[in-house]
PDB file of C-alpha atoms in Angstrom:
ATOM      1  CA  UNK A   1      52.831 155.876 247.986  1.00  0.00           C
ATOM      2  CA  UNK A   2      50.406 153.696 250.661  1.00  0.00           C
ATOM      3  CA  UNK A   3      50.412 150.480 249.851  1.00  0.00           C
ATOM      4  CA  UNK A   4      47.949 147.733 250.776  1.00  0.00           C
ATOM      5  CA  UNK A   5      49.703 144.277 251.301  1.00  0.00           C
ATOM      6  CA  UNK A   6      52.166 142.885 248.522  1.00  0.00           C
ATOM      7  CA  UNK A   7      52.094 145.455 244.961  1.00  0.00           C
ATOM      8  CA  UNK A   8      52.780 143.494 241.453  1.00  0.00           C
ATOM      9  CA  UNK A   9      53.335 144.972 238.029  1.00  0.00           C
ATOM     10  CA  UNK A  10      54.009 143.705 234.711  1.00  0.00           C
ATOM     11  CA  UNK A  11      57.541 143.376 233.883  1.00  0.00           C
ATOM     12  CA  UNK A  12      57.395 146.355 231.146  1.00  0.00           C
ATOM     13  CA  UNK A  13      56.354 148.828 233.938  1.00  0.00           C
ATOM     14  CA  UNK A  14      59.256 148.090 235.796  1.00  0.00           C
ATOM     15  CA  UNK A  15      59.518 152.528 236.119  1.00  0.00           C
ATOM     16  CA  UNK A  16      55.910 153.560 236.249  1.00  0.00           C
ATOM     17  CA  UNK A  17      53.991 154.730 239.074  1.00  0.00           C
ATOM     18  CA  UNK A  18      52.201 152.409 240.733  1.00  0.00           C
ATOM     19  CA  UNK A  19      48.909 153.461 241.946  1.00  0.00           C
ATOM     20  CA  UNK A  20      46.387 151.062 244.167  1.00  0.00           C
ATOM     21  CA  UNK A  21      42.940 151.586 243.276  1.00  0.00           C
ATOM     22  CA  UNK A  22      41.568 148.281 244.139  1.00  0.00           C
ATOM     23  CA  UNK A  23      43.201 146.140 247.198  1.00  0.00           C
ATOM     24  CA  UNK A  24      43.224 142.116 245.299  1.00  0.00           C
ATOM     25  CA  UNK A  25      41.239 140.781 242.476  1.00  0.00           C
ATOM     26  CA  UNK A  26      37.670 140.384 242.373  1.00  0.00           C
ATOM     27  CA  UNK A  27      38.195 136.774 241.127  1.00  0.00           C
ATOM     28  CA  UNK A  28      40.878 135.482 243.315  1.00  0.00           C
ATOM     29  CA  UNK A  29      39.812 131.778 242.763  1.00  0.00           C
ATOM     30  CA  UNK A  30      42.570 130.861 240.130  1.00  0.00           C
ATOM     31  CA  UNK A  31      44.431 127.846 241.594  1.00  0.00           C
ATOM     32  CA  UNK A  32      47.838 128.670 240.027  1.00  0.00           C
ATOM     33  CA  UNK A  33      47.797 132.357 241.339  1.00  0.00           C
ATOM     34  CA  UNK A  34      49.301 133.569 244.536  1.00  0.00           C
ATOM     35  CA  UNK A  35      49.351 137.092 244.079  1.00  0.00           C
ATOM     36  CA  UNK A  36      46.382 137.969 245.854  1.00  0.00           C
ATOM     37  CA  UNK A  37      45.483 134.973 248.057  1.00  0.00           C
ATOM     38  CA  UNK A  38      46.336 136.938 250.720  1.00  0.00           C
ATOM     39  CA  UNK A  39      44.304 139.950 250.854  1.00  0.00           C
ATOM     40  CA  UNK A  40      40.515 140.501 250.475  1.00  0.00           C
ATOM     41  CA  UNK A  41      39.060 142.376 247.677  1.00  0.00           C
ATOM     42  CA  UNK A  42      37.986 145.746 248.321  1.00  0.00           C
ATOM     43  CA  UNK A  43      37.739 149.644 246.303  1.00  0.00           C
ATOM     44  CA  UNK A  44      40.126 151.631 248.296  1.00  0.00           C
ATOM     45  CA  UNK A  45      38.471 154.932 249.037  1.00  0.00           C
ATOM     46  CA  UNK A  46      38.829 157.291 246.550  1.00  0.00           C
ATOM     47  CA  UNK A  47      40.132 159.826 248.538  1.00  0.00           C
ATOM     48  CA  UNK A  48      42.936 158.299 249.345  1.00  0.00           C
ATOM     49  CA  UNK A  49      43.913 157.261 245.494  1.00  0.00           C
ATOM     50  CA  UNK A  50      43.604 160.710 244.926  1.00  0.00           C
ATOM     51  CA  UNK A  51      45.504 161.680 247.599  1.00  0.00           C
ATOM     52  CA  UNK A  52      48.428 159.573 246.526  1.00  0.00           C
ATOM     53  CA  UNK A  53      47.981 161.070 243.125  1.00  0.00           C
ATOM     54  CA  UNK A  54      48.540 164.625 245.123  1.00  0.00           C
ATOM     55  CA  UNK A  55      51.653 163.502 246.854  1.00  0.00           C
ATOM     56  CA  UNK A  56      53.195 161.883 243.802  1.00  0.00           C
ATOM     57  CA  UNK A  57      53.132 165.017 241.960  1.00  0.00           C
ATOM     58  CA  UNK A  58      54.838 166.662 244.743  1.00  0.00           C
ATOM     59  CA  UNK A  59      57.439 163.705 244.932  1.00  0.00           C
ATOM     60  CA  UNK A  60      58.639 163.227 241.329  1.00  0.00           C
ATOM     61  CA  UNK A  61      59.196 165.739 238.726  1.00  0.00           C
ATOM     62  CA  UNK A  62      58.008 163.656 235.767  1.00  0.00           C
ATOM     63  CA  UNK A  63      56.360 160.579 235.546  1.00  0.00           C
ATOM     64  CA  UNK A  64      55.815 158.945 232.502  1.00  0.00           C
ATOM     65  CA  UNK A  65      53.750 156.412 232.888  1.00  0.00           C
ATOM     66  CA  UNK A  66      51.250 155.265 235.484  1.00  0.00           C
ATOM     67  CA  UNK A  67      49.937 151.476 236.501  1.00  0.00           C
ATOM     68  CA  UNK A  68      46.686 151.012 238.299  1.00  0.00           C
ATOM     69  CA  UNK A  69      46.943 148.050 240.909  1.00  0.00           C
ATOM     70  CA  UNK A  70      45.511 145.544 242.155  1.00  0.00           C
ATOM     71  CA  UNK A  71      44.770 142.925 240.080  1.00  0.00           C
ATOM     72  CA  UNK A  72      41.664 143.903 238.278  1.00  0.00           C
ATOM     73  CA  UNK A  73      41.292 147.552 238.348  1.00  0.00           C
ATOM     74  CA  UNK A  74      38.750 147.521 234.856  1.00  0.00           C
ATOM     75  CA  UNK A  75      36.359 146.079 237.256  1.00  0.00           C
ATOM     76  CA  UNK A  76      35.820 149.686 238.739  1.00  0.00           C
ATOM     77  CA  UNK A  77      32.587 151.551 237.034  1.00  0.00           C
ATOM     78  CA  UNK A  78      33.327 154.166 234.616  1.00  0.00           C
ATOM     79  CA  UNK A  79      32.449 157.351 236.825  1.00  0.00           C
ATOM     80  CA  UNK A  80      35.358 156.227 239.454  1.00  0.00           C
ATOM     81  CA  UNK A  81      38.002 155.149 236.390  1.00  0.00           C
ATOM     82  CA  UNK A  82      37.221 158.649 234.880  1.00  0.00           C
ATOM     83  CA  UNK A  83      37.631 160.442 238.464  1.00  0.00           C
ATOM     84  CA  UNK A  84      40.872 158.930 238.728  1.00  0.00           C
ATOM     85  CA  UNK A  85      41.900 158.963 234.964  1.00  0.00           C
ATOM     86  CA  UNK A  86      41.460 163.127 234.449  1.00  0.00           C
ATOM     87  CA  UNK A  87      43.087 163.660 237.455  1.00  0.00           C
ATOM     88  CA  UNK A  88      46.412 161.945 235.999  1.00  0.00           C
ATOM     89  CA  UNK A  89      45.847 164.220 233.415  1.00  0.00           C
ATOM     90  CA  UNK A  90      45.214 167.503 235.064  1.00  0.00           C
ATOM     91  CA  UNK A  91      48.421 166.578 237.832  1.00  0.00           C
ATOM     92  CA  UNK A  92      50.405 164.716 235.125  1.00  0.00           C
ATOM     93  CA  UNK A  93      50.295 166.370 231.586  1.00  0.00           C
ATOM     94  CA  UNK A  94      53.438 164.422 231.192  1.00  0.00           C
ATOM     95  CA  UNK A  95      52.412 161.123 231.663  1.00  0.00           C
ATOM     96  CA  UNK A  96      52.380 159.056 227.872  1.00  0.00           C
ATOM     97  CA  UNK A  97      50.119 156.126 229.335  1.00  0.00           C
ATOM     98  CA  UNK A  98      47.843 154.885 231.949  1.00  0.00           C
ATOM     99  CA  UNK A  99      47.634 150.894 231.970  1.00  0.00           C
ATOM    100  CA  UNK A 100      45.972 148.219 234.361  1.00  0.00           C
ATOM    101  CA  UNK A 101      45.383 144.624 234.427  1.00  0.00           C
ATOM    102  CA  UNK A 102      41.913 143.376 233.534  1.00  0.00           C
ATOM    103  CA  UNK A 103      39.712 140.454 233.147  1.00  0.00           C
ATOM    104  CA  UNK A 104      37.581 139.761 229.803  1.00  0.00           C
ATOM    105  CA  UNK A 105      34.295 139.154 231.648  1.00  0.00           C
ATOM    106  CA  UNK A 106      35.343 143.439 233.238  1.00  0.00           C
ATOM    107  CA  UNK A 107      35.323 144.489 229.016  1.00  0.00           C
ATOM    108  CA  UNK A 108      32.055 142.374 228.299  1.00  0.00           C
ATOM    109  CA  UNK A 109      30.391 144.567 231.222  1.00  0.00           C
ATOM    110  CA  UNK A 110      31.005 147.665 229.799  1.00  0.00           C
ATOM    111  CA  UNK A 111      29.813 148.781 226.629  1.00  0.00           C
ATOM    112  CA  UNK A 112      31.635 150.053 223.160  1.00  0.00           C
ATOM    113  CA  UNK A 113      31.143 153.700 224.745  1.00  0.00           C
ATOM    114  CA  UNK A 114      32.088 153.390 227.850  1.00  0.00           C
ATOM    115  CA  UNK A 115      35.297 151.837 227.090  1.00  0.00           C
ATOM    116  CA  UNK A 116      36.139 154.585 224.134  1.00  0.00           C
ATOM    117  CA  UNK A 117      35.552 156.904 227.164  1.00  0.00           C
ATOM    118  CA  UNK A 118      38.028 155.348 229.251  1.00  0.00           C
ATOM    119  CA  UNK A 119      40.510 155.467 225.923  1.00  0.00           C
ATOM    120  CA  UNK A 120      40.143 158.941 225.551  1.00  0.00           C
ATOM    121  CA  UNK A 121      39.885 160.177 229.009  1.00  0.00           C
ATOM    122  CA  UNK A 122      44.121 158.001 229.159  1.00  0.00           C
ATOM    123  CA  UNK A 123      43.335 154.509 229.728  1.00  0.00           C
ATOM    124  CA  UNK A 124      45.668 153.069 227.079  1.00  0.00           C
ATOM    125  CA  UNK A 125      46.431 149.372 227.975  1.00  0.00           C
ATOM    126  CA  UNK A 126      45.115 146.438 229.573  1.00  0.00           C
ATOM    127  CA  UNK A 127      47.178 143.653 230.609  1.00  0.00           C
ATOM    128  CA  UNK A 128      44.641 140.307 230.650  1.00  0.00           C
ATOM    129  CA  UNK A 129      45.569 136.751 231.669  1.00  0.00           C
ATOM    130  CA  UNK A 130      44.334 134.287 229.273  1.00  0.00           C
ATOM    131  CA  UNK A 131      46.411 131.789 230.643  1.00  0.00           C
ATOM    132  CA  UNK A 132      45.153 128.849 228.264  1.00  0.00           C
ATOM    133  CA  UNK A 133      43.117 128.787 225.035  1.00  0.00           C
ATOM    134  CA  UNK A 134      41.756 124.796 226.115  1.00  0.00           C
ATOM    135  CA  UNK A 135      38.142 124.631 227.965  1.00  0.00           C
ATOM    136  CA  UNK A 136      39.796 122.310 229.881  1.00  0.00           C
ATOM    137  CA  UNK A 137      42.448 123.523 231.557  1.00  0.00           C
ATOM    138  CA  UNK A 138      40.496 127.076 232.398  1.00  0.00           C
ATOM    139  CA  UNK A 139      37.925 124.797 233.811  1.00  0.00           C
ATOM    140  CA  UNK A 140      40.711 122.925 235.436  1.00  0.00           C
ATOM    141  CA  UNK A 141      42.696 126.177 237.096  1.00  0.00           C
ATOM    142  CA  UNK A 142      38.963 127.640 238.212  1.00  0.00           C
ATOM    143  CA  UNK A 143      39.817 130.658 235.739  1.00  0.00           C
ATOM    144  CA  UNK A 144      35.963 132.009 235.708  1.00  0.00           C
ATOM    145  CA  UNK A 145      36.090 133.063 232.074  1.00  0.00           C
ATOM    146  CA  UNK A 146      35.364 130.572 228.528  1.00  0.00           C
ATOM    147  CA  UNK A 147      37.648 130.924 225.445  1.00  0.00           C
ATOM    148  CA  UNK A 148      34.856 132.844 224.039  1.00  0.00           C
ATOM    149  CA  UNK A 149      34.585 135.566 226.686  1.00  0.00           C
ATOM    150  CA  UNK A 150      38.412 135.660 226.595  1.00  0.00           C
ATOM    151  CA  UNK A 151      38.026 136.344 222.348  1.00  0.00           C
ATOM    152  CA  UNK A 152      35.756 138.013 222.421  1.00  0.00           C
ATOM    153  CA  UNK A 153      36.659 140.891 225.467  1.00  0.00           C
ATOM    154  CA  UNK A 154      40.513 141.301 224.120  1.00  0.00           C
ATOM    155  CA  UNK A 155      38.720 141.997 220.789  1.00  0.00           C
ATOM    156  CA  UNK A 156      36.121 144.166 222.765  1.00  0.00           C
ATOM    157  CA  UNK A 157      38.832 146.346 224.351  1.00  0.00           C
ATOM    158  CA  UNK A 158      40.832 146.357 221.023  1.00  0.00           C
ATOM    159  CA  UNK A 159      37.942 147.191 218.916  1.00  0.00           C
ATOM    160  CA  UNK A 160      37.495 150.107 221.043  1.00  0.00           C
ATOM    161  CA  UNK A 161      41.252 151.854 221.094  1.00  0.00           C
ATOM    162  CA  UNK A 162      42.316 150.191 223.924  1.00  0.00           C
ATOM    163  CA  UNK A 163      45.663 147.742 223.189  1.00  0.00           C
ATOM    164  CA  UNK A 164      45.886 144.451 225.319  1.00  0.00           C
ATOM    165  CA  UNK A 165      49.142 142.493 226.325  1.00  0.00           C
ATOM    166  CA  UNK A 166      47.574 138.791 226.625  1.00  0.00           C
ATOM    167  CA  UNK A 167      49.370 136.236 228.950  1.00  0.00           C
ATOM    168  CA  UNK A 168      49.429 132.318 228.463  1.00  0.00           C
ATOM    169  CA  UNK A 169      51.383 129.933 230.960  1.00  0.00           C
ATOM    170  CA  UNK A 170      53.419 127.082 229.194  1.00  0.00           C
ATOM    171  CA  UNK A 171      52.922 124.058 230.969  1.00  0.00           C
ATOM    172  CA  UNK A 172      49.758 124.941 232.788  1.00  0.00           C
ATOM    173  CA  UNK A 173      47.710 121.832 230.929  1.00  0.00           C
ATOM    174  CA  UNK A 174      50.601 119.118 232.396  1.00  0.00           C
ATOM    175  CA  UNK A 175      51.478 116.029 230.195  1.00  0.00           C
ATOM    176  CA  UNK A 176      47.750 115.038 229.681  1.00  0.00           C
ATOM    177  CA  UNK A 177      46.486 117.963 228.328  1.00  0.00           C
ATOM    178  CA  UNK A 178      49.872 119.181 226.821  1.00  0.00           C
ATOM    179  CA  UNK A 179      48.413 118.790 222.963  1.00  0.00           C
ATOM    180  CA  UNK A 180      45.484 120.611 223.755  1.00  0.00           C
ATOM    181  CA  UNK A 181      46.649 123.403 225.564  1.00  0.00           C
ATOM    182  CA  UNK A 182      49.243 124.076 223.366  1.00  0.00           C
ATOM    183  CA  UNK A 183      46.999 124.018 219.791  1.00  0.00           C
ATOM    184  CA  UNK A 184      43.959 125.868 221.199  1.00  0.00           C
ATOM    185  CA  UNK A 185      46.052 128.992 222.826  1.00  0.00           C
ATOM    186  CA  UNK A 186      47.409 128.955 219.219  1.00  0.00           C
ATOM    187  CA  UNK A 187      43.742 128.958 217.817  1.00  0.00           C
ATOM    188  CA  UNK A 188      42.800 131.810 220.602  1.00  0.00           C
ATOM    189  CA  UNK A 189      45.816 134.012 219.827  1.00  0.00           C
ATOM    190  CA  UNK A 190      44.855 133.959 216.335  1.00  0.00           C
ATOM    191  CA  UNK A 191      41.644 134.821 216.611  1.00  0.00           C
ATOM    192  CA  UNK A 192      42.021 137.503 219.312  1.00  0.00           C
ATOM    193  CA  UNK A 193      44.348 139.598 217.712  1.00  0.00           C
ATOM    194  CA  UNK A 194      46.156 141.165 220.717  1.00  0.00           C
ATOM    195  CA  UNK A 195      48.506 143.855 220.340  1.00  0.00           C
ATOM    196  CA  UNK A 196      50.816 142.159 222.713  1.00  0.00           C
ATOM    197  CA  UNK A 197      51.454 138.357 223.618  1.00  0.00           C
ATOM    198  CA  UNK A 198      53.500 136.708 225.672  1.00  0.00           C
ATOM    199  CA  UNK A 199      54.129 133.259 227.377  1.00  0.00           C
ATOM    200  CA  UNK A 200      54.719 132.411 231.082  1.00  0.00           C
ATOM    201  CA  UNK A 201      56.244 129.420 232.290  1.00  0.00           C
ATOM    202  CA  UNK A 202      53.877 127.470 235.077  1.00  0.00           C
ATOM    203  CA  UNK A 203      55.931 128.132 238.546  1.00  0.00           C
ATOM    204  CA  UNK A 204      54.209 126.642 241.499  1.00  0.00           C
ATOM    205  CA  UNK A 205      54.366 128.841 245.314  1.00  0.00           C
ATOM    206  CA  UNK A 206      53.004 126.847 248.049  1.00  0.00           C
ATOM    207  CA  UNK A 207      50.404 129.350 248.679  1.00  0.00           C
ATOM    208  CA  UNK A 208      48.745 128.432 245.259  1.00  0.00           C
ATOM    209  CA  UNK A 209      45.800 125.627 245.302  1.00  0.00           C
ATOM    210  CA  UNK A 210      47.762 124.221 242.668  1.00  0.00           C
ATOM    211  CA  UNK A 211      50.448 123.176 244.169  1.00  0.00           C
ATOM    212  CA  UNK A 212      48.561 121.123 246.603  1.00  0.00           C
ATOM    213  CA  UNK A 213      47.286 119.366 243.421  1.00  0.00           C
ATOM    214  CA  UNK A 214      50.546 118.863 242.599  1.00  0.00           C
ATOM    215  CA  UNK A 215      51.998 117.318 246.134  1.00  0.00           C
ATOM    216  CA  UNK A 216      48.871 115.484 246.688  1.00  0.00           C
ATOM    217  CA  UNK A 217      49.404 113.633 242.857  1.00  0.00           C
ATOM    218  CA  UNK A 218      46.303 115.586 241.118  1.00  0.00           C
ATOM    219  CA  UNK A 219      48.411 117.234 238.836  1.00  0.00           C
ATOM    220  CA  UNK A 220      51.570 117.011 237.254  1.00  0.00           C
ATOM    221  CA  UNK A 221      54.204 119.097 236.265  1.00  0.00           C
ATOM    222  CA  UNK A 222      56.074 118.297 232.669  1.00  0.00           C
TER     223      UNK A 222
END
């Protein structure tokens, strides 16, 4: 497979394919992330996805599941997810589920029937960083997206057949806004009603904005 600059995956597919369909995140303005601080966001050419798709098949003799990189690949418009999507399915009959990560604001852009499409054309996950339920603190870490627009897109996707695995990050609201963070992610899990949810713990990388915060005494680490 061709890969464009550093490739992450959720833990839980550890043995999937990884395919790069986008190069970064659209976003790429969170101050705790350094995943993508590096690159600049771009569609890679969908030639060359499918291509990789071509050679894969030739290279492995069953693959199970497949994960679409970069960091946002929802953000792509239906016609190129579906492009990609049936080809899995016409190379890979074997393959039991196609996931990506995704922001909330990419599943308020698209409609009820666009994202059943996506469902039934393979798309069967989306793993979305909430990272805090507190206005604050996503205000704070320059997240781009409300607690509303994070309810209300993991319900969107869910709504619509597709399962989410939600991620918060313990400690991201430091001592002063501890409380806070800690009682509204509680309120936002509730009321989003994720399939999956897990918790992160806050681990600053001296590419990340926030740990300049940090050295320079705007932000504190419990």
């Amino acid at each position: 497979m061709r890969y464009i600059g550093d490739i992450y995956r959720p833990p839980s597919e550890a043995y999937s394919l990884l395919l790069q369909v986008t190069v970064g995140c659209s976003h790429n303005k969170c101050t705790f992330c350094n995943m993508y601080k590096a690159k600049q966001f771009r569609l890679r050419p969908m030639e060359d996805v499918l291509e990789d798709l071509e050679w894969a098949r030739k290279a492995y003799r069953r693959v199970g599941r497949i994960f679409l990189c970069d960091g946002d690949a929802l953000c792509l418009k239906n016609s190129k997810l579906l492009t990609i999507l049936d080809r899995i399915r016409e190379l890979f009959p074997e393959c039991e589920r196609v996931t990506s990560y995704g922001r909330a604001t990419d599943a308020l852009r698209k409609t009820d029937e666009e994202l059943k499409e996506l469902r039934e054309h393979g798309l069967t996950m989306i793993y979305l960083g909430a990272e805090s339920g507190s206005a604050k603190v996503l205000e704070m870490i320059n997240k781009g997206e409300t607690p509303e627009q994070l309810i209300d897109g993991v319900r969107k996707l869910e709504d619509n057949g597709i399962q989410t695995s939600v991620t918060f990050i313990s400690g991201l609201g430091g001592p002063e806004l501890m409380e806070e963070h800690a009682v509204e992610s509680g309120k936002m899990i509730a009321a989003m009603n994720a399939s999956y949810v897990s918790f992160l713990t806050l681990m600053l990388d001296p590419i990340a904005p926030l740990y300049r915060d940090w050295k320079e005494g705007r932000f504190k680490l419990l």
